[in-house]
Short mmCIF file of C-alpha atoms in Angstrom, two decimals:
data_model
loop_
_atom_site.label_atom_id
_atom_site.label_comp_id
_atom_site.label_asym_id
_atom_site.label_seq_id
_atom_site.Cartn_x
_atom_site.Cartn_y
_atom_site.Cartn_z
CA MET A 1005 96.10 90.54 124.59
CA ALA A 1006 98.68 91.44 123.10
CA THR A 1007 99.72 91.78 119.01
CA PHE A 1008 101.81 88.98 117.92
CA TYR A 1009 104.16 89.16 114.93
CA GLU A 1010 106.48 86.57 114.11
CA LYS A 1011 109.74 86.85 111.78
CA ASN A 1012 111.36 84.48 109.50
CA GLY A 1013 114.39 85.03 107.66
CA GLY A 1014 112.98 88.30 105.91
CA CYS A 1015 109.86 87.44 105.92
CA ILE A 1016 106.78 88.80 108.97
CA GLU A 1017 104.33 88.62 109.38
CA LYS A 1018 100.75 89.17 111.72
CA LYS A 1019 99.65 86.01 113.83
CA ASN A 1020 96.47 85.76 116.29
CA GLY A 1021 97.19 84.66 119.73
CA VAL A 1022 99.88 83.50 121.25
CA GLN A 1023 101.59 81.23 119.10
CA GLN A 1024 104.90 78.85 120.22
CA VAL A 1025 107.85 80.44 121.42
CA ASP A 1026 111.22 78.64 121.83
CA PRO A 1027 113.29 79.73 124.55
CA GLU A 1028 116.01 80.48 121.51
CA ASP A 1029 113.90 82.61 119.91
CA ILE A 1030 114.89 86.80 120.48
CA ILE A 1031 111.49 88.74 122.00
CA THR A 1032 110.96 92.10 121.29
CA TRP A 1033 108.20 94.07 122.54
CA ILE A 1034 106.67 97.53 121.81
CA THR A 1035 104.16 99.97 123.28
CA TYR A 1036 104.29 102.70 120.56
CA ILE A 1037 107.72 102.19 121.36
CA LYS A 1038 110.40 99.89 121.85
CA GLU A 1039 110.28 98.69 125.73
CA GLU A 1040 113.61 97.16 126.04
CA LYS A 1041 115.80 95.88 123.64
CA PRO A 1042 115.50 92.17 121.54
CA ARG A 1043 116.32 89.33 124.04
CA LYS A 1044 115.90 85.82 124.17
CA ARG A 1045 112.68 84.12 125.62
CA SER A 1046 114.81 82.66 128.10
CA ASP A 1047 115.96 85.30 129.23
CA ILE A 1048 112.57 86.96 129.69
CA SER A 1049 111.39 85.57 133.79
CA ASP A 1050 107.82 84.05 133.65
CA GLU A 1051 106.18 86.38 135.32
CA LYS A 1052 106.86 89.33 133.29
CA TRP A 1053 105.96 87.20 130.39
CA ASN A 1054 102.43 86.71 131.14
CA GLU A 1055 102.68 91.10 131.91
CA VAL A 1056 103.46 91.52 128.61
CA ILE A 1057 101.50 88.88 126.57
CA ALA A 1058 98.70 90.40 129.12
CA LYS A 1059 98.86 94.29 128.07
CA THR A 1060 96.71 95.16 125.50
CA ASP A 1061 98.80 97.88 123.57
CA ALA A 1062 101.70 95.85 123.04
CA LEU A 1063 103.31 94.92 120.02
CA LEU A 1064 105.34 91.73 120.29
CA ILE A 1065 107.90 90.73 117.50
CA VAL A 1066 109.23 86.75 117.64
CA ASP A 1067 112.38 86.57 115.73
CA LYS A 1068 112.45 83.02 115.04
CA ASP A 1069 115.53 80.65 116.23
CA LYS A 1070 114.13 78.18 113.40
CA LYS A 1071 113.75 79.53 111.11
CA ASN A 1072 110.24 78.23 108.95
CA LYS A 1073 108.36 79.32 105.83
CA CYS A 1074 106.36 81.61 105.55
CA SER A 1075 102.68 81.59 105.06
CA GLY A 1076 103.22 83.23 101.58
CA GLU A 1077 105.97 80.68 100.85
CA LYS A 1078 104.15 77.50 101.75
CA MET A 1079 101.46 78.78 98.98
CA ILE A 1080 103.27 78.89 96.57
CA ASP A 1081 105.46 75.85 97.74
CA ALA A 1082 101.92 73.96 97.59
CA ARG A 1083 100.54 75.53 94.38
CA ASN A 1084 103.02 74.27 93.08
CA ASP A 1085 103.13 71.12 94.14
CA ILE A 1086 99.61 70.58 92.89
CA CYS A 1087 100.60 71.82 89.10
CA ASN A 1088 103.23 69.18 89.36
CA ILE A 1089 100.47 66.77 90.38
CA ILE A 1090 98.28 67.84 87.54
CA GLY A 1091 101.25 67.89 85.35
CA MET A 1092 101.77 64.08 85.61
CA TRP A 1093 98.10 63.08 85.80
CA TYR A 1094 98.42 64.74 82.35
CA ASP A 1095 100.64 62.18 81.25
CA LEU A 1096 98.31 59.55 82.11
CA LEU A 1097 95.99 61.65 80.26
CA LEU A 1098 97.95 61.50 77.67
CA LYS A 1099 98.71 58.07 77.02
CA THR A 1100 95.18 56.81 77.48
CA TYR A 1101 94.61 59.22 74.78
CA ASN A 1102 97.45 57.36 72.21
CA THR A 1103 96.15 53.80 74.02
CA HIS A 1104 92.82 53.69 73.54
CA ASN A 1105 92.90 55.73 70.07
CA THR A 1106 94.07 53.19 68.25
CA ARG A 1107 92.46 53.73 64.56
CA LEU A 1108 94.11 56.66 64.48
CA SER A 1109 97.50 56.84 62.66
CA TYR A 1110 100.73 57.09 64.26
CA ASN A 1111 100.55 60.47 63.54
CA LYS A 1112 97.21 61.75 65.11
CA ARG A 1113 99.24 60.61 68.15
CA PHE A 1114 100.54 63.28 70.45
CA LYS A 1115 104.42 63.26 71.94
CA ASN A 1116 103.18 65.66 75.11
CA PHE A 1117 100.14 66.61 76.73
CA GLY A 1118 100.26 70.79 74.88
CA GLU A 1119 100.51 69.52 71.32
CA LEU A 1120 97.32 67.35 72.88
CA TYR A 1121 96.07 70.46 75.08
CA GLU A 1122 97.18 72.61 71.42
CA GLU A 1123 94.43 70.31 69.14
CA MET A 1124 91.46 70.27 71.83
CA THR A 1125 91.01 74.81 71.36
CA LYS A 1126 91.31 73.13 67.55
CA ASN A 1127 89.35 70.50 67.36
CA LYS A 1128 85.98 69.34 69.26
CA SER A 1129 86.61 66.10 68.08
CA VAL A 1130 89.82 65.62 69.82
CA GLU A 1131 88.60 67.80 72.28
CA GLY A 1132 85.68 65.46 72.72
CA ARG A 1133 87.26 62.83 72.89
CA VAL A 1134 89.65 63.60 76.01
CA TYR A 1135 86.13 64.54 78.04
CA VAL A 1136 85.23 60.67 76.87
CA LEU A 1137 88.15 59.57 77.99
CA ALA A 1138 88.88 61.43 81.50
CA LYS A 1139 85.21 60.76 82.40
CA ASP A 1140 85.47 56.74 81.72
CA HIS A 1141 89.20 55.93 82.89
CA TYR A 1142 89.76 58.51 85.67
CA GLY A 1143 85.80 59.38 86.65
CA MET A 1144 86.01 63.86 85.99
CA THR A 1145 83.45 65.10 84.11
CA ALA A 1146 84.27 67.60 81.69
CA ASP A 1147 83.91 70.92 84.04
CA GLU A 1148 86.61 68.93 85.79
CA VAL A 1149 89.12 68.19 83.77
CA GLY A 1150 88.41 71.94 82.62
CA SER A 1151 89.37 73.02 85.74
CA LEU A 1152 92.34 71.47 85.73
CA PHE A 1153 93.40 73.02 83.33
CA VAL A 1154 92.42 76.16 84.00
CA TYR A 1155 94.49 76.36 87.31
CA LYS A 1156 97.54 75.13 85.66
CA PHE A 1157 97.18 77.51 82.86
CA LYS A 1158 96.66 80.74 86.15
CA ARG A 1159 99.84 79.58 87.46
CA ASN A 1160 101.89 79.39 84.72
CA ARG A 1161 101.24 83.03 83.52
CA THR A 1162 101.78 83.80 86.86
CA VAL A 1163 105.41 82.04 86.83
CA HIS A 1164 106.35 82.16 83.18
CA LYS A 1165 105.67 86.80 82.73
CA LYS A 1166 105.74 87.83 79.99
CA SER A 1167 107.25 91.22 81.14
CA LEU A 1168 110.18 88.52 81.63
CA GLU A 1169 111.21 88.07 77.52
CA LYS A 1170 113.62 89.56 76.54
CA GLY A 1171 112.79 93.27 75.27
CA GLU A 1172 114.01 94.46 71.19
CA THR A 1173 115.04 97.73 72.10
CA LYS A 1174 118.13 98.90 74.52
CA PRO A 1175 116.15 100.74 76.83
CA VAL A 1176 113.92 98.00 77.65
CA LEU A 1177 117.00 95.63 77.24
CA SER A 1178 118.99 98.26 80.70
CA GLN A 1179 115.40 98.51 82.10
CA GLN A 1180 114.99 94.82 82.18
CA LEU A 1181 118.51 94.47 84.17
CA GLN A 1182 118.10 96.49 86.69
CA ASN A 1183 114.64 94.65 87.45
CA ALA A 1184 116.12 91.38 87.53
CA LEU A 1185 118.70 92.36 89.34
CA GLU A 1186 116.54 93.56 92.36
CA LEU A 1187 114.89 90.51 92.09
CA LEU A 1188 118.30 89.27 94.50
CA GLN A 1189 117.51 92.35 97.52
CA LEU A 1190 114.05 90.28 98.01
CA VAL A 1191 115.93 86.03 98.21
CA THR A 1192 117.75 86.13 101.29
CA ASP A 1193 118.70 82.57 100.98
CA GLN A 1194 121.38 82.57 98.56
CA PRO A 1195 124.70 81.09 98.15
CA SER A 1196 126.95 83.16 98.51
CA ASP A 1197 128.72 82.59 95.04
CA PHE A 1198 125.06 82.79 93.92
CA PRO A 1199 124.54 86.99 93.23
CA ILE A 1200 127.84 87.20 90.81
CA ALA A 1201 126.43 84.57 89.09
CA PHE A 1202 123.08 85.22 88.85
CA GLU A 1203 124.06 89.08 87.74
CA LYS A 1204 126.36 87.57 85.17
CA CYS A 1205 123.93 85.18 83.86
CA ALA A 1206 121.27 88.26 83.64
CA LYS A 1207 123.45 90.18 81.76
CA CYS A 1208 123.42 87.01 78.98
CA VAL A 1209 120.36 87.49 78.88
CA TYR A 1210 119.52 90.79 78.76
CA GLY A 1211 122.49 91.90 77.44
CA SER A 1212 121.95 94.21 74.01
CA SER A 1213 124.46 92.13 71.94
#
């Protein structure tokens, strides 16, 4: 059977077997060299279509008429959604901690989960109370809570990269600005006025003054 690649905007990925091909999708098939110019599936007879997809040395690129997110984008979205849900649970755990530790003085309560987590890393007593509350109120073991912490931390470390933090010398700042502007080439779904706006934004962030 032919090898299939599906193209969604600037994203192209290999597919296993025949996928959903809509009438308005643009089909490009290749047998080491491009056999014919790209055309819509609706312009290709079923006889010709079946002949082409039966070839084991054919490569078909389906340029989708209705653009969808590629698997990489879906994975990023899913990871972000998972972390948002974990963050919502953090808020519940924080509220539970502050509510059920009634003997604590006001300055021992925490305004946000970041403060509570930081205290957990320094104070075993606080860490223990958090794990007990997570077990009693949410049915989670210490290992399960730790797993959530690690997952969200790894994601945040990926999103909030240290390499994006403003450098201290002009050469470093110049390179950071160049790298920032090159990101625009990787993002295809931009409003028409976005590149100019982002360029001004990046110059403000990485300006040497």
